[in-house]
Each structure stands twice: as structure tokens, then as C-alpha cells.
XYZ file of C-alpha atoms in Angstrom:
663
model
C 24.279 43.066 27.767
C 26.657 45.450 28.881
C 29.712 43.613 29.668
C 29.722 41.815 26.937
C 30.585 45.011 24.707
C 33.012 46.267 26.758
C 35.648 43.913 25.713
C 34.900 45.122 22.377
C 33.838 48.335 23.099
C 35.544 49.097 19.675
C 34.296 46.279 17.417
C 30.825 47.605 18.929
C 30.911 50.732 18.129
C 32.129 50.125 14.486
C 29.292 47.322 13.694
C 26.683 51.287 15.096
C 28.809 53.493 12.736
C 28.390 50.333 10.034
C 24.500 49.917 10.192
C 24.852 53.797 9.364
C 26.838 53.166 6.754
C 24.907 50.390 4.613
C 21.296 52.489 5.553
C 22.843 55.652 3.872
C 24.327 53.396 0.779
C 20.848 51.880 0.675
C 19.043 54.332 0.250
C 21.768 55.321 -2.351
C 21.279 52.350 -3.852
C 17.526 53.041 -4.201
C 16.813 55.787 -5.342
C 20.580 57.510 -7.712
C 19.055 56.191 -9.990
C 15.428 57.434 -10.505
C 16.453 61.601 -9.647
C 18.229 63.373 -8.188
C 19.880 62.784 -4.146
C 17.759 65.714 -2.799
C 14.554 65.870 -4.265
C 13.896 62.600 -2.473
C 11.756 63.378 1.410
C 12.358 60.199 1.999
C 16.344 61.117 2.326
C 14.611 64.071 4.817
C 13.472 61.737 6.751
C 16.889 59.395 7.364
C 17.959 61.338 9.967
C 15.039 59.973 11.972
C 15.105 56.237 10.708
C 18.607 56.209 11.179
C 18.919 56.768 15.312
C 16.058 54.221 15.001
C 18.115 51.903 13.225
C 21.248 52.295 15.868
C 19.499 51.922 19.476
C 18.021 48.766 18.051
C 21.214 47.775 16.314
C 22.813 48.681 19.874
C 20.553 46.010 21.628
C 19.902 43.408 18.707
C 23.930 43.219 18.666
C 25.139 42.041 22.033
C 21.601 40.387 22.279
C 23.002 37.826 19.719
C 26.022 37.191 20.679
C 28.015 38.999 18.398
C 30.931 40.041 21.366
C 30.057 36.700 23.576
C 33.160 35.026 21.549
C 36.550 35.485 20.712
C 36.608 36.461 16.941
C 41.278 34.600 16.908
C 39.368 31.780 16.978
C 35.748 32.141 14.709
C 34.275 29.535 12.156
C 31.828 28.973 10.134
C 29.150 28.657 13.681
C 30.447 32.053 14.122
C 29.525 33.703 11.220
C 25.955 32.884 11.620
C 25.605 35.306 14.802
C 26.583 37.587 12.470
C 22.996 37.043 9.780
C 21.364 36.686 12.657
C 21.941 40.489 14.644
C 21.928 41.525 10.186
C 18.821 39.531 10.057
C 16.916 40.558 13.528
C 17.834 44.006 14.172
C 16.236 44.560 9.883
C 14.083 42.576 10.928
C 13.329 44.381 14.116
C 13.926 47.838 11.944
C 10.486 47.339 9.947
C 8.400 46.151 12.716
C 9.544 49.752 14.388
C 8.974 51.472 11.265
C 5.765 50.345 10.831
C 4.790 51.100 14.406
C 6.248 54.519 13.573
C 4.644 54.960 10.667
C 3.395 52.100 8.592
C 6.311 51.983 6.828
C 5.960 55.040 4.239
C 8.697 56.769 5.591
C 11.137 54.207 4.035
C 10.836 51.733 1.626
C 11.217 48.277 2.637
C 13.416 47.153 0.185
C 15.814 49.813 1.614
C 16.058 47.658 4.226
C 16.121 44.363 2.848
C 19.274 46.497 0.530
C 20.161 47.459 4.003
C 19.887 43.913 5.377
C 22.179 42.738 3.083
C 24.600 45.568 2.674
C 25.193 44.994 6.639
C 25.821 41.505 7.015
C 29.369 41.580 4.575
C 30.374 44.556 6.887
C 30.396 43.142 10.318
C 32.112 40.454 8.780
C 34.609 42.086 7.363
C 35.520 44.207 9.841
C 36.321 40.695 11.687
C 38.434 40.172 9.761
C 41.469 42.043 11.314
C 41.219 39.512 13.851
C 41.975 36.622 10.983
C 45.260 38.576 8.705
C 47.584 36.031 9.701
C 45.550 33.528 8.038
C 45.887 35.566 4.722
C 49.548 34.457 5.404
C 50.994 31.252 3.100
C 52.937 29.080 6.230
C 55.866 28.518 3.741
C 57.444 32.503 3.269
C 55.619 32.382 7.999
C 58.691 29.823 8.038
C 61.972 32.027 7.005
C 61.986 34.875 9.218
C 63.431 34.259 11.606
C 66.485 32.486 12.659
C 63.976 29.843 15.024
C 62.290 29.077 12.029
C 65.704 28.738 9.766
C 66.167 26.113 12.300
C 63.141 24.062 12.537
C 63.460 20.358 11.025
C 62.011 20.678 7.500
C 59.959 18.227 7.571
C 57.222 15.899 5.215
C 53.815 15.371 5.683
C 52.408 12.854 4.112
C 48.757 13.136 4.309
C 46.273 16.315 3.830
C 43.560 16.043 5.951
C 41.932 17.772 8.655
C 44.428 16.349 11.067
C 47.247 17.952 8.699
C 45.957 21.824 8.415
C 44.838 21.446 12.687
C 48.756 21.335 13.050
C 49.509 22.917 9.962
C 47.559 25.730 12.342
C 49.010 24.934 15.530
C 52.966 25.432 13.386
C 51.929 29.308 12.669
C 51.060 30.333 15.863
C 53.650 28.697 17.801
C 56.562 31.109 17.189
C 58.706 28.547 18.500
C 57.697 25.740 15.847
C 60.534 23.208 15.861
C 59.448 21.867 12.958
C 59.139 23.470 8.878
C 56.572 22.028 6.806
C 58.474 21.879 2.870
C 55.167 19.000 1.312
C 52.833 16.002 1.171
C 52.278 13.106 0.204
C 48.755 12.509 -0.472
C 47.317 9.255 -1.845
C 43.694 10.798 -2.754
C 43.843 12.153 -6.751
C 41.430 14.874 -5.955
C 44.572 16.354 -3.759
C 47.460 16.039 -6.242
C 49.096 19.431 -7.391
C 47.083 21.661 -4.986
C 48.295 23.732 -1.403
C 47.132 23.403 2.213
C 47.609 26.320 3.496
C 50.576 27.477 1.596
C 52.366 24.225 1.389
C 51.820 22.073 -1.816
C 50.774 18.871 -2.247
C 54.275 17.504 -4.454
C 52.818 13.280 -4.981
C 51.603 10.160 -3.954
C 52.853 8.248 -0.879
C 54.375 5.981 -3.969
C 56.186 8.810 -5.540
C 58.384 9.547 -2.554
C 61.771 8.893 -3.815
C 60.975 11.145 -6.187
C 59.763 13.950 -4.081
C 62.282 13.031 -2.176
C 64.458 14.401 -5.290
C 62.526 17.630 -6.053
C 63.390 18.564 -2.550
C 66.219 17.872 -2.413
C 67.470 20.028 -5.768
C 65.604 22.392 -3.828
C 67.942 22.829 -1.496
C 64.565 21.847 1.313
C 65.345 17.519 2.032
C 62.838 16.311 5.049
C 64.955 14.794 8.185
C 61.517 13.996 8.970
C 58.559 12.520 7.868
C 55.083 12.866 9.723
C 51.994 10.606 9.179
C 49.137 13.219 10.366
C 46.860 10.129 10.357
C 46.872 6.128 11.100
C 48.425 4.369 9.059
C 45.778 2.167 8.460
C 43.802 5.209 6.569
C 46.234 5.237 3.160
C 46.943 2.458 0.758
C 47.292 -1.389 2.328
C 50.756 -1.200 2.285
C 52.447 1.713 0.815
C 52.429 3.529 4.489
C 54.479 0.383 5.730
C 56.641 0.692 2.217
C 57.234 4.671 2.946
C 58.446 3.912 6.810
C 61.101 1.327 5.393
C 61.974 3.519 2.386
C 62.511 6.556 4.784
C 64.433 4.187 7.525
C 66.722 2.817 4.915
C 67.363 6.792 3.932
C 67.886 7.030 7.558
C 65.085 9.469 7.625
C 62.767 9.596 10.897
C 59.250 9.450 10.711
C 56.161 9.460 13.528
C 53.115 9.864 13.912
C 50.749 13.242 15.105
C 48.889 12.488 18.224
C 45.625 12.520 18.068
C 44.509 16.540 19.275
C 42.500 14.777 22.016
C 44.813 13.026 23.733
C 44.645 13.786 27.651
C 47.335 15.110 29.682
C 48.262 14.382 33.753
C 47.738 18.283 34.946
C 49.009 16.267 37.868
C 52.212 16.500 36.628
C 55.193 17.619 39.233
C 57.619 18.711 36.462
C 57.503 22.959 36.060
C 58.522 22.067 33.052
C 56.572 19.451 30.349
C 59.645 18.427 28.110
C 58.299 17.742 24.836
C 59.579 14.674 23.568
C 62.313 15.147 20.959
C 64.215 13.000 18.415
C 67.785 12.304 18.167
C 68.007 12.813 14.526
C 66.372 16.593 15.256
C 69.016 17.259 17.093
C 71.255 17.233 13.881
C 72.037 19.084 10.753
C 72.250 16.388 8.424
C 70.199 13.478 7.355
C 71.815 10.019 8.777
C 73.148 7.283 6.070
C 71.581 4.831 4.758
C 72.525 1.219 4.673
C 72.955 -2.020 2.982
C 70.609 -3.699 4.465
C 71.088 -7.101 2.307
C 74.883 -6.979 2.936
C 74.603 -6.486 7.159
C 71.927 -9.381 6.652
C 73.810 -11.954 5.073
C 76.764 -11.000 7.446
C 74.463 -11.764 11.068
C 71.723 -14.216 9.492
C 71.949 -17.559 10.866
C 75.331 -17.077 12.456
C 76.563 -17.251 16.624
C 76.583 -13.510 17.615
C 78.861 -13.007 21.000
C 78.359 -8.808 22.145
C 79.904 -8.061 25.285
C 79.055 -4.753 27.046
C 75.422 -6.204 25.575
C 73.401 -3.566 28.150
C 74.987 -0.191 27.588
C 73.484 2.786 24.827
C 75.509 0.859 22.266
C 76.231 -2.587 22.954
C 72.059 -2.550 23.595
C 71.253 -0.685 20.243
C 73.792 -3.719 18.980
C 72.300 -6.850 20.019
C 68.407 -5.124 19.225
C 69.846 -4.494 15.670
C 71.478 -8.249 14.826
C 68.480 -9.444 16.748
C 66.472 -8.378 14.355
C 68.215 -9.709 11.696
C 67.430 -12.612 13.071
C 71.160 -15.059 14.335
C 71.473 -18.308 14.866
C 72.333 -16.914 18.555
C 72.757 -14.084 20.828
C 75.335 -14.845 23.202
C 75.267 -11.451 26.307
C 78.613 -10.894 27.733
C 77.649 -7.756 30.344
C 78.761 -6.283 33.537
C 76.267 -4.498 34.608
C 73.894 -6.787 36.921
C 70.872 -3.938 36.703
C 72.059 -3.450 32.122
C 72.129 -6.955 31.911
C 68.205 -8.574 33.143
C 67.094 -4.779 30.680
C 68.531 -5.777 27.661
C 67.474 -10.158 28.504
C 63.772 -8.758 28.771
C 63.641 -6.526 25.813
C 65.021 -9.152 23.827
C 62.624 -12.304 25.535
C 59.946 -8.983 24.450
C 60.656 -8.509 21.340
C 62.561 -11.136 19.764
C 61.827 -14.343 21.734
C 62.249 -17.119 19.059
C 66.175 -15.922 18.632
C 68.127 -17.919 20.863
C 70.001 -16.116 23.749
C 72.441 -16.839 26.726
C 72.711 -14.296 29.167
C 76.534 -13.931 31.022
C 77.196 -11.765 33.543
C 81.029 -11.091 33.002
C 83.725 -8.263 33.939
C 86.314 -8.064 30.408
C 88.586 -8.821 32.940
C 88.631 -12.005 33.479
C 90.527 -13.790 31.064
C 89.023 -16.701 32.700
C 85.481 -16.646 32.808
C 85.645 -15.733 28.653
C 87.598 -18.593 28.252
C 84.196 -20.705 29.986
C 82.444 -19.009 27.630
C 83.713 -18.948 24.492
C 84.589 -22.599 24.595
C 81.059 -22.528 25.517
C 79.533 -20.794 22.287
C 82.185 -20.809 19.439
C 81.110 -17.317 18.683
C 80.897 -16.392 14.660
C 81.558 -13.119 15.430
C 81.837 -10.890 18.355
C 81.186 -7.612 18.651
C 83.219 -5.961 21.681
C 81.185 -2.452 23.184
C 82.328 -3.031 26.850
C 84.240 -0.487 28.141
C 84.495 2.675 30.129
C 84.480 5.236 28.491
C 83.318 8.857 30.712
C 86.657 10.948 30.140
C 86.188 12.230 33.498
C 85.572 8.982 35.430
C 88.349 7.685 33.715
C 90.623 10.784 34.897
C 89.544 9.489 38.743
C 90.435 6.461 38.403
C 93.267 5.298 34.922
C 94.548 2.302 36.453
C 90.338 1.500 35.935
C 90.553 2.185 32.540
C 93.634 0.531 31.811
C 92.121 -2.278 32.480
C 89.189 -2.761 31.361
C 89.790 -0.935 27.594
C 93.210 -2.196 27.329
C 93.460 -5.173 29.321
C 89.821 -5.891 28.235
C 90.041 -5.651 24.821
C 93.331 -7.981 24.305
C 91.331 -10.616 26.556
C 88.146 -10.689 24.058
C 90.546 -10.715 20.819
C 93.025 -14.019 22.326
C 90.063 -15.568 22.519
C 88.430 -14.765 19.047
C 91.140 -16.067 17.344
C 91.405 -19.351 20.333
C 87.724 -20.299 18.897
C 88.487 -19.792 15.513
C 85.827 -16.876 15.539
C 85.006 -15.005 11.876
C 85.966 -11.735 12.548
C 85.693 -9.491 16.101
C 84.872 -6.389 15.612
C 85.881 -2.841 18.489
C 83.401 -0.115 19.227
C 86.106 2.661 19.421
C 86.362 6.385 19.515
C 87.130 10.248 18.348
C 88.862 10.974 21.658
C 91.930 8.085 20.487
C 92.969 11.112 18.023
C 95.834 13.219 19.326
C 94.058 11.478 22.469
C 94.374 14.523 25.381
C 93.073 11.857 27.838
C 93.440 8.679 29.652
C 90.053 6.733 28.104
C 91.217 7.802 24.687
C 95.092 6.494 25.076
C 93.461 3.502 26.640
C 90.954 3.585 23.412
C 94.333 3.796 21.463
C 96.094 1.028 22.098
C 93.176 -1.484 22.344
C 92.993 -0.110 18.198
C 96.915 -0.932 18.174
C 96.252 -4.429 19.279
C 93.202 -5.585 17.487
C 95.215 -3.917 14.087
C 98.315 -5.669 14.293
C 96.159 -8.713 15.525
C 94.373 -7.760 11.895
C 97.810 -7.948 10.292
C 98.580 -10.970 11.458
C 96.103 -12.716 9.785
C 96.378 -10.950 6.472
C 100.397 -12.133 6.194
C 99.233 -15.480 7.194
C 96.284 -15.434 5.208
C 93.905 -16.911 8.833
C 90.946 -16.025 10.191
C 89.371 -14.160 12.222
C 89.518 -11.158 10.748
C 89.911 -7.840 13.327
C 88.086 -4.611 12.317
C 87.519 -1.528 14.403
C 85.194 1.304 13.970
C 86.152 4.963 15.302
C 83.236 7.738 15.564
C 82.498 10.341 17.355
C 79.714 11.661 20.866
C 76.277 9.395 19.852
C 72.699 11.878 20.652
C 71.022 9.935 24.021
C 73.765 6.981 24.911
C 73.801 6.882 28.823
C 75.571 9.756 30.315
C 76.286 11.934 27.995
C 75.224 15.899 27.403
C 71.193 14.672 25.761
C 69.918 13.195 28.566
C 71.430 16.008 31.243
C 70.586 17.840 29.764
C 66.473 16.402 29.204
C 66.710 16.369 33.020
C 68.475 20.188 33.150
C 65.455 21.291 30.968
C 63.018 19.661 33.082
C 63.669 21.426 36.206
C 63.588 24.971 34.496
C 67.496 25.593 33.894
C 70.458 26.612 33.736
C 71.993 23.735 30.555
C 75.193 23.959 31.503
C 77.762 24.012 29.206
C 81.440 23.086 29.566
C 83.012 26.266 26.828
C 81.352 28.279 24.399
C 83.520 27.325 21.544
C 83.823 23.626 22.893
C 82.712 21.568 19.777
C 82.209 18.137 18.981
C 81.125 14.793 16.408
C 77.703 13.250 16.467
C 75.341 11.181 15.110
C 72.344 9.023 16.361
C 72.815 5.488 18.671
C 70.603 3.803 15.572
C 73.074 5.670 12.599
C 76.477 4.615 15.115
C 74.986 1.000 15.129
C 73.489 0.514 11.464
C 77.022 2.170 9.841
C 79.695 -0.512 12.599
C 77.114 -3.535 10.649
C 77.763 -2.230 7.376
C 81.092 -1.513 8.184
C 81.919 -5.103 9.364
C 80.246 -6.762 7.154
C 82.053 -4.858 3.626
C 85.458 -5.622 5.516
C 84.623 -9.288 5.763
C 82.710 -10.179 3.077
C 84.927 -8.247 0.744
C 88.369 -8.215 2.555
C 88.068 -4.316 3.293
C 90.316 -2.628 5.828
C 92.439 -4.582 6.382
C 94.909 -3.193 8.949
C 92.616 -0.557 9.313
C 90.162 1.826 11.301
C 86.839 2.280 9.703
C 85.804 6.214 10.407
C 82.369 7.069 9.987
C 81.754 10.181 8.413
C 79.748 12.553 10.779
C 79.189 15.132 9.079
C 80.753 18.589 10.292
C 81.465 18.503 14.102
C 78.621 21.079 16.183
C 78.660 23.535 19.248
C 77.478 22.123 22.103
C 75.991 25.614 22.962
C 73.959 25.303 20.097
C 73.590 21.552 21.174
C 72.177 23.648 23.693
C 69.783 26.163 22.460
C 68.414 23.837 19.601
C 67.115 20.915 22.861
C 66.226 24.202 24.352
C 63.673 24.890 21.138
C 62.306 21.671 20.732
C 61.677 21.389 23.699
C 59.272 24.049 23.424
C 61.037 27.366 25.070
C 63.412 30.083 24.642
C 66.596 30.281 25.272
C 68.589 32.665 27.691
C 65.286 33.666 28.860
C 62.550 31.044 29.511
C 66.388 29.082 30.033
C 69.682 29.860 30.417
C 72.628 29.099 29.433
C 75.234 28.683 32.180
C 79.629 28.128 31.285
C 80.770 25.448 33.103
C 84.001 25.482 32.519
C 86.456 22.457 31.040
C 86.331 18.871 33.082
C 89.229 17.120 33.321
C 90.582 15.436 29.948
C 88.656 17.266 27.525
C 89.058 19.020 24.741
C 87.814 22.359 23.047
C 87.029 20.524 19.559
C 87.261 16.272 18.284
C 88.954 14.937 15.723
C 88.803 11.951 13.669
C 92.100 11.170 11.701
C 95.884 11.545 14.245
C 97.908 13.219 13.356
C 99.802 10.171 12.562
C 97.675 8.139 10.353
C 97.411 8.272 6.399
C 94.317 8.801 5.393
C 92.236 6.548 2.646
C 89.186 6.147 0.715
C 87.604 3.820 1.408
C 84.164 2.116 -0.991
C 81.582 1.730 1.981
C 79.089 4.003 2.164
C 79.460 6.584 5.188
C 82.661 5.041 6.059
C 86.171 6.800 5.616
C 89.301 4.884 6.530
C 92.557 5.227 8.656
C 95.595 3.714 8.709
C 97.235 3.976 12.148
C 101.026 3.516 12.394
C 101.255 -0.150 13.073
C 103.718 -1.827 15.899
C 104.075 -4.765 16.017
C 101.623 -7.377 18.200
C 104.560 -8.950 20.166
C 105.567 -5.790 20.797
C 102.212 -5.152 21.915
C 101.316 -7.853 24.284
C 105.029 -8.059 26.338
C 104.289 -3.930 27.098
C 100.197 -4.944 28.166
C 101.406 -7.345 30.423
C 103.983 -4.580 32.505
C 100.775 -2.376 32.132
C 98.867 -4.246 33.933
C 100.656 -4.974 36.180
C 101.486 -2.209 37.100
C 97.469 -1.206 36.723
C 96.517 -3.403 39.439
C 98.862 -2.597 42.417
C 97.848 1.639 41.457
C 101.385 2.355 40.004
C 99.656 5.252 37.906
C 103.741 6.478 36.845
C 104.904 3.320 35.788
C 101.956 2.600 33.821
C 102.184 5.555 31.816
C 106.372 4.889 31.203
C 105.675 2.032 29.364
C 102.695 3.137 27.521
C 105.621 6.249 26.907
C 106.844 3.265 24.824
C 104.083 2.551 21.846
C 103.220 6.357 22.053
C 106.608 8.204 22.172
C 105.037 11.374 20.492
C 101.207 11.858 22.311
C 101.518 14.726 24.347
C 99.273 13.616 27.251
C 101.863 11.044 27.926
C 105.194 13.092 27.043
C 103.298 15.788 29.718
C 103.106 12.119 32.896
C 106.545 11.292 32.311
C 108.376 15.140 31.911
C 106.217 15.455 35.139
C 108.076 12.330 37.164
C 111.860 14.219 35.667
C 110.513 16.977 37.473
C 110.184 18.819 34.259
C 107.296 21.153 34.743
C 104.214 20.955 32.520
C 104.146 23.912 31.077
C 107.808 22.804 30.000
C 106.433 19.643 29.047
C 104.030 22.453 26.603
C 100.614 20.716 28.633
C 98.343 21.963 31.195
C 96.863 18.950 32.754
C 94.428 20.292 35.305
C 93.642 23.516 33.164
C 91.378 24.917 30.755
C 90.222 22.976 27.851
C 93.209 21.684 25.645
C 92.948 23.544 22.091
C 96.453 21.581 20.305
C 94.900 19.349 18.284
């Protein structure tokens, strides 16, 4: 009993003071209407009564558990302890007065009034523990930079789970989500607010709510269901999910608060799940599903690099569109096994064949193409890691240039309707071997597409160019996740380095959409489709955002270290080359670029010589040949100048030093 009040000594003393105040006020209320305060002998006996009440309360209050609770998390059940304390102390006071003087000194009505005053006074002083509850949640999130960076979310369902979630957000200084509204099917909830967040409409009014929030500059990037989908009107939740998916808005459901975690986790830092869309400062682009379905449905589709990051997402999305057959080509055994098993589990009814094949092997490709006669070819196989290709330039050229030529030749030989090549923004004003190799592949597909246009023959050869995809194998997002799990530090090459980003899903969706429009409407002949990736993002901002989304504070819980640029890296990437003509595109979310074309026959001759140099490891000879195709490329000029004995500084390019910042 003595230990409990010591935790709340100030509160304990305040409560005893309130006992005195309640009794005095009760006396005033009882007698002030009859005569002046000084004439009543009852007031002469008040000090003795006050002392008696204070002693009683000093014992009763701790005994009823008033100081055994954490009042910061008080509930209705805790309020009952205040009521019990007020009733028991007053009843004990009456009993003590009866024993002392048969309750002749204090009227019984005074004790009743004292009890009615004491209970609300005791409750009132405990409100200070819950002052933050008086703040609405909306403005609470507009204060700090951390909260401004939080992902705007639309909550579906305004019930008990939503209330608990909003409470948790309120008390989390590193909260990664910022609620902007509710949608709820219950008519009684419409127009109301839950903890300062308004209910804006029903699930069927999702589009109207989005327009309203967009007009306010609060368009949500994430929709969160606070209840299981089965708890909503039949079909309404699924329709909302379908609509959100079409609009490129991420969606998920709250985990039950009763979900248990393994307390023996070996990780020092347990990483919260991170949605890739949460790392973007923009909504994802919408998809024309009908056009994409017409492109794929009922056709034989071949995908190279089918087990890679882009290739596997391509394969999964294409399988969902019901092709007649899927032909998978992959050089990595495990990746091929993994994507084949994933298709078996998710799309077991789709006919598929998995081939282990290196795209450099033209004879092996010829057998596969001749056997299956694909109608559509998606070429995602490539060596894509800039530092690795810098260390192995000949391998990069053989896979990215010669491999792409082999696939294109086979697509043309079997009379496919179209070949779609996945490219990268690193081809633009390239300073890396990888970027140069993909640039040559782009030029080859452009040349074949222009040949087909001139001869009015198929297939179409289309290239889709985009920047970094979030979460791809070997990219910075998985690296940052591992580093956060270890407690840091996160390694960033340079504080000013920027990149274009989009999610893998969005990149593949727009690739399919561009391909559908290009084939169906004969758009972009001789062009490169360039995905609109919004504004470039600083890598250090991505690092800080990931730390916050994982529940930690940058530079406090987890440090960020600058480790310097790697060979071939630039401070920034671009989507359009200086030599390209930029054109408008009727494809939503897609732009157009027209590179200066190179005749296909000239490319074939140079690629044949390039392959010979690469196979014998002649890097200098390889760059001489590339220089004939790309005479204005700074990296190629630097390599040829160095061979001629001109210093790198005189050539205007530093191959091994800090990040290149030239455009």
C-alpha cells in the first residue's frame, strides 16, 4: 500500500487535497443559500471533519487501486476504480462520523454532495495523462519533416481495428503512414470523424473519394483494409482492390493485433515489411488491361531471362493473361527452377516449357524457336550490374549485344509478330560498358524495326527503356534491407547521386502496355519507348526513407556512410540521349525517343567483328569497333584515346576516378 502511492506521489497528494476541496465545496453548496458562511456552527467543526476525511482517503485510495494503474493507458474499467474510491471513502467517512458523534456535526447531505464532487475531481486530474488524445490525428501529422514524408493512406473500414491503428500511429514518432481519410459502407458512419480522420464515402464511391483527396493534394499512395475483406459488402472489397490495382495504388490489410512473433529472432534489428510503392513519392501509372489482354491472350509467348527480376515479373503477369503457351529461356538453373515452380503453383493450367539456354548460343536458340514458333518474344536476358560488367567487358558485350542480336534474328526467322527488348536508362550518354552494350542492342532493334517498316513486313522490334526498379536482385533496396537488419550502416556512394525509380510491377505493366499499343496501333516504329518515371530521387533520400519505414531514426539508430562511386557510375542518369529526338507518345505513362539510326547491315558486320574480339579477350579492339558505331560516346573516345597514347585527362574523361558528372 505504501509502495503504490510512491509511484504517483504528486498525484497522491493532489488527491488528498481534492478530498478537502470537495468537502469544503459541499459545505458551501449546502449552506450558502441559507445564511452567511460564518454563522453556521457546522463550519466550526469542519477542520476535524477534514482531518478525518483526509486520513480515511489516505488509506482507502491506495487500497482501491488508484495508484496501481498506468493512467496513460486508462480505460472505462480503470474509471471504475475512481468511482469505487469515491464511494468507499465517503461511506467510511459517514461510518466514522457516526462513531464520533452520531453524524451530528456534518449533515448527511454534505457527504453525498462531497462524494458527487470528489469522483469527477479525481477523474479530471488524471486527464493530464491523456492530453495527447485531445489532439486530432490529422494535424498531428503535419508538424515534423518525418511526418510530412509519411505515405498518405486511405483506410477502408472505420471500426475497432481502425481505432487501435490510429492510436498506434499517434504514439509512434516514426510512423510511416499518414491517414487522409476513411471509406466505410455503414450508413451511420458517413460524414463522421474517427480521431480527427473523416469518413469520406462508401467503398463504391472510391473514385469520387480519390478525386476529392487529389484536389486537396492528399492523393493516397496506399489503401489499407482494417478488417478482413469478408467483413465488407459482398464483392465491394474485391472491386475496390481491382480498381486500386488498375490505378497503380498499393493495397494491403492490417495484421491482427493478436498476431504473435518469434521472440528468439536472431536479428538485432527486426525489419518491418516495406512496400516498394512506399519508397516512391508518386502514385503508380494506370494500366490499360484490355489492350494488354488482347496482346497476350491465346498466343505463344517466349521470354528470355525468365527467372531474373524483370523476367520473372514479366512471366507472372503474362501467365495471368492466359497465353496459349509460355516458353521460358534462362541461363541460371536455380532461377529457371524457381520461376517454373512458381508458375506451376499459380498458373498450373498454362502450357509451359522451361529451357536452360544462353542467349549467346545461336544454334541452341534456333532449335528452341523452331520447335515452339513463338508469336511474341520478350527479351529480358542481360548482364545488368554496372561494376561487374566493368570488370568483365567482353562477357557484357557477348551477352548484351551478341545475345540480343541472336534473339532478334531468331524472332525474325520464325516470323514472330513482335519482339520486345527491355533496356535501361544507362544507355543515355553512357559512361559504362554495360550502358554501351545495351545502347548497341537498342540500335540493332531499331534498325530491324525500320527494315520491317520499309518492307512492310513483320515482326515489330520494340525497345522499352526505363531506370532502376525497386527490389530487383542485386539492387540497392535488398542491400539496404540487409544493412538495416544488421543495424547498419547503410552505404551510399555519393550524397548527390540520383536515380530514376519505379517498382518492378509498374515497369512490367508499362512495358506490356507500350508493346500492346505499338503492335496493335503500329505506334513508335523506329522509336524507343521510354517509361515516364517521374523525377529522379536522391539515393540518400531513399536510404533515409527506408530507415524510417523500418521504424528507426536515420543517423541516430542507423548511420549512413558514403563509400565513393564505383567504376562506370554517374552521379545521375538521364532518360534521353543528347543525340536523340524526343517525341510525344499516345501511350499513357510512356514517352518516345528516336535515336540516330544505324543501318542493320553495318551493325551486323561490326557485331561480327565485335564478337570475335570479345571471344579472344581483345578489349582495345572491341572499343575500336564500338567507336565506329558510337563515335560521339565519351567512354569509347576515352578508351581509344588511351590506346593512342593520349592521357585520360586530355581526353576529358576519368575512367577510374569519382562519379562522372558530365551530361
